Coordinates of C-alpha atoms in Angstrom, one line a residue:
M1 CA -17.9 -1.9 -3.2
F2 CA -15.2 -4.2 -4.3
H3 CA -15.8 -3.5 -7.9
G4 CA -15.6 0.2 -7.2
W5 CA -12.2 -0.3 -5.6
R6 CA -11.0 -2.6 -8.3
N7 CA -12.2 -0.2 -11.0
A8 CA -10.0 2.5 -9.4
G9 CA -7.1 0.3 -10.4
D10 CA -8.2 0.0 -14.1
D11 CA -6.1 3.0 -15.2
K12 CA -2.4 2.4 -15.4
I13 CA -0.5 4.9 -13.3
E14 CA 2.7 5.9 -14.9
G15 CA 5.2 8.7 -14.4
E16 CA 6.4 10.2 -11.2
K17 CA 4.9 8.8 -8.0
P18 CA 5.1 10.1 -4.5
A19 CA 6.7 8.2 -1.6
L20 CA 4.0 6.3 0.0
L21 CA 3.4 5.1 3.6
V22 CA 0.5 2.8 4.5
E23 CA 0.4 3.1 8.2
N24 CA -1.0 -0.4 9.0
L25 CA 0.1 -2.4 6.0
R26 CA 1.5 -5.2 8.3
Q27 CA -1.9 -5.9 9.6
T28 CA -3.8 -5.5 6.3
F29 CA -1.5 -6.6 3.5
D30 CA -3.3 -9.9 2.9
S31 CA -6.6 -8.2 2.4
F32 CA -5.0 -6.5 -0.6
N33 CA -3.9 -9.9 -2.0
M34 CA -0.3 -8.8 -1.4
K35 CA 2.4 -11.4 -1.0
A36 CA 4.9 -11.0 1.9
I37 CA 8.4 -12.0 0.7
V38 CA 11.7 -12.3 2.5
L39 CA 14.8 -11.9 0.4
R40 CA 17.9 -13.6 1.7
G41 CA 21.1 -14.7 0.0
G42 CA 19.7 -13.6 -3.4
Q43 CA 16.7 -15.9 -3.1
A44 CA 13.0 -15.1 -2.5
F45 CA 11.0 -17.0 0.1
D46 CA 7.3 -16.8 1.1
L47 CA 7.4 -15.1 4.4
L48 CA 4.4 -16.9 5.9
D49 CA 5.3 -20.5 5.0
G50 CA 9.0 -20.3 4.3
S51 CA 8.8 -21.9 0.8
R52 CA 11.4 -20.9 -1.7
L53 CA 9.8 -19.1 -4.7
P54 CA 10.7 -20.4 -8.1
D55 CA 12.5 -18.0 -10.6
G56 CA 10.0 -15.8 -12.4
F57 CA 7.3 -16.3 -9.8
L58 CA 7.2 -12.6 -8.8
E59 CA 6.9 -11.4 -12.4
S60 CA 3.1 -11.6 -12.2
Y61 CA 3.2 -8.8 -9.6
A62 CA 3.6 -5.1 -10.1
T63 CA 7.2 -3.8 -10.3
T64 CA 6.5 -1.4 -7.4
V65 CA 6.8 -3.0 -4.0
F66 CA 6.5 -1.9 -0.4
Q67 CA 9.7 -2.5 1.6
V68 CA 9.5 -3.0 5.3
D69 CA 11.9 -0.6 7.1
N70 CA 12.3 -2.8 10.2
P71 CA 11.8 -6.4 9.2
W72 CA 12.8 -7.8 12.6
Q73 CA 10.5 -5.5 14.4
D74 CA 7.5 -6.4 12.3
W75 CA 8.2 -10.0 11.4
D76 CA 10.4 -11.4 14.2
A77 CA 8.5 -14.7 14.8
E78 CA 8.1 -15.5 11.1
L79 CA 11.8 -14.8 10.3
K80 CA 12.9 -17.0 13.3
K81 CA 10.7 -19.8 12.0
Q82 CA 12.7 -19.7 8.8
G83 CA 15.8 -20.4 10.8
L84 CA 17.2 -16.8 10.6
Q85 CA 19.0 -15.2 13.6
R86 CA 17.8 -11.9 14.9
G87 CA 19.9 -9.2 13.2
S88 CA 20.6 -11.2 10.1
Q89 CA 20.5 -9.0 6.9
V90 CA 17.2 -9.7 5.2
Q91 CA 14.7 -7.7 3.2
V92 CA 11.0 -8.0 3.6
R93 CA 8.8 -6.7 0.8
Y94 CA 5.1 -6.7 0.0
Y95 CA 4.4 -7.6 -3.6
M96 CA 1.0 -6.5 -5.1
Y97 CA -0.9 -7.0 -8.3
D98 CA -1.1 -4.2 -10.9
F99 CA -4.7 -3.4 -10.2
I100 CA -3.9 -2.9 -6.4
H101 CA -0.9 -0.8 -7.3
N102 CA -3.0 1.3 -9.7
A103 CA -5.9 1.8 -7.2
I104 CA -3.5 2.9 -4.4
Y105 CA -1.7 5.3 -6.6
S106 CA -4.9 6.6 -8.2
R107 CA -6.0 7.6 -4.7
T108 CA -2.7 9.3 -4.0
K109 CA -2.9 11.2 -7.3
Q110 CA -6.5 12.2 -6.4
A111 CA -5.3 13.6 -3.0
I112 CA -2.4 15.5 -4.6
N113 CA -4.7 17.0 -7.3
W114 CA -7.1 18.1 -4.6
A115 CA -4.3 19.8 -2.6
K116 CA -3.3 21.6 -5.8
R117 CA -6.9 22.8 -6.5
Q118 CA -7.1 24.0 -2.9
G119 CA -3.9 26.0 -3.3
L120 CA -2.2 23.9 -0.6
L121 CA 0.4 22.8 -3.1
S122 CA 1.8 24.7 -6.1
V123 CA 0.4 23.4 -9.4
D124 CA 4.0 22.6 -10.6
R125 CA 4.8 20.5 -7.5
R126 CA 6.1 17.2 -8.7
A127 CA 4.6 14.0 -7.1
D128 CA 8.0 12.6 -6.5
E129 CA 8.7 15.5 -4.2
L130 CA 5.9 14.4 -1.9
E131 CA 5.1 11.7 0.6
V132 CA 1.5 10.5 0.9
R133 CA 0.5 8.8 4.1
G134 CA -2.7 6.9 4.5
H135 CA -4.5 4.1 6.2
A136 CA -5.7 0.7 4.9
Y137 CA -9.2 -0.3 5.9
L138 CA -10.5 -3.8 5.9
I139 CA -14.0 -4.3 4.5
K140 CA -15.8 -7.5 5.2
Q141 CA -18.5 -8.5 2.7
Q142 CA -21.8 -10.0 3.6
G143 CA -21.8 -13.7 2.9
G144 CA -18.0 -13.9 3.3
G145 CA -14.9 -12.4 1.8
R146 CA -13.0 -9.3 2.6
F147 CA -10.8 -6.8 0.9
G148 CA -8.7 -3.8 1.8
V149 CA -9.0 -0.2 0.5
F150 CA -6.5 2.6 0.9
V151 CA -7.5 6.1 1.9
P152 CA -4.8 8.9 1.9
Q153 CA -4.9 11.0 5.0
Q154 CA -1.9 13.3 4.8
I155 CA 0.6 14.7 2.3
L156 CA 4.1 15.7 3.4
T157 CA 6.2 18.1 1.4
V158 CA 10.0 17.9 1.2
S159 CA 10.1 20.5 4.1
G160 CA 7.9 18.2 6.2
K161 CA 4.9 20.5 6.1
P162 CA 1.8 18.2 6.6
I163 CA -1.4 18.7 4.5
E164 CA -4.3 16.9 6.0
V165 CA -6.5 15.3 3.4
P166 CA -10.2 15.0 4.4
S167 CA -12.0 11.8 3.5
A168 CA -14.6 13.9 1.7
V169 CA -12.1 14.2 -1.1
F170 CA -13.0 10.6 -2.0
A171 CA -16.7 10.6 -0.9
E172 CA -18.0 9.9 -4.4
Q173 CA -16.2 6.6 -4.4
Q174 CA -18.5 3.8 -3.0
D175 CA -16.0 2.2 -0.7
V176 CA -15.1 5.5 1.0
A177 CA -18.8 6.5 1.2
Q178 CA -19.5 3.2 3.0
L179 CA -16.7 3.8 5.4
Q180 CA -18.1 7.3 6.1
Q181 CA -21.6 6.0 6.6
A182 CA -20.3 3.4 9.0
G183 CA -18.6 6.1 11.0
I184 CA -15.2 4.7 10.4
L185 CA -14.0 7.9 8.5

């Protein structure tokens, strides 16, 4: 299953991308091998252990990052451990490797293309005019190890019209098929 998910990230995703919301990323980011970073005073720090990251460290990650809207709500205890006062201006971001970025956006592209084929979106609708919302699922492997997969569940247009994306859209992909068989999707 992991290889199926990783293979989804083999194709480089370029061009316009939709806005993306992963509903439970705070709880699952580490299963995607993402790094939680706090930016303060122009410096990057590891959010979990507080260590300052050397210049150039983040260059091995994808240029697309997920930014946390409410860092103090999601990361209060960790930010306080770093000596920050509640309300201080900080940014928290999740950095990911290219294959994770590509796998997530490959799924979003697949959801958008499905909606266009179904006539739910016009064929000329640009991806950057949409928001794709989805859920991250944690898969534990027999014998140890775990990884996360992203499954889009909804597309929002600029007008806010929601389009529900059934998991059957991704059923030919092994990780989603396993989640369906387990009754999770």
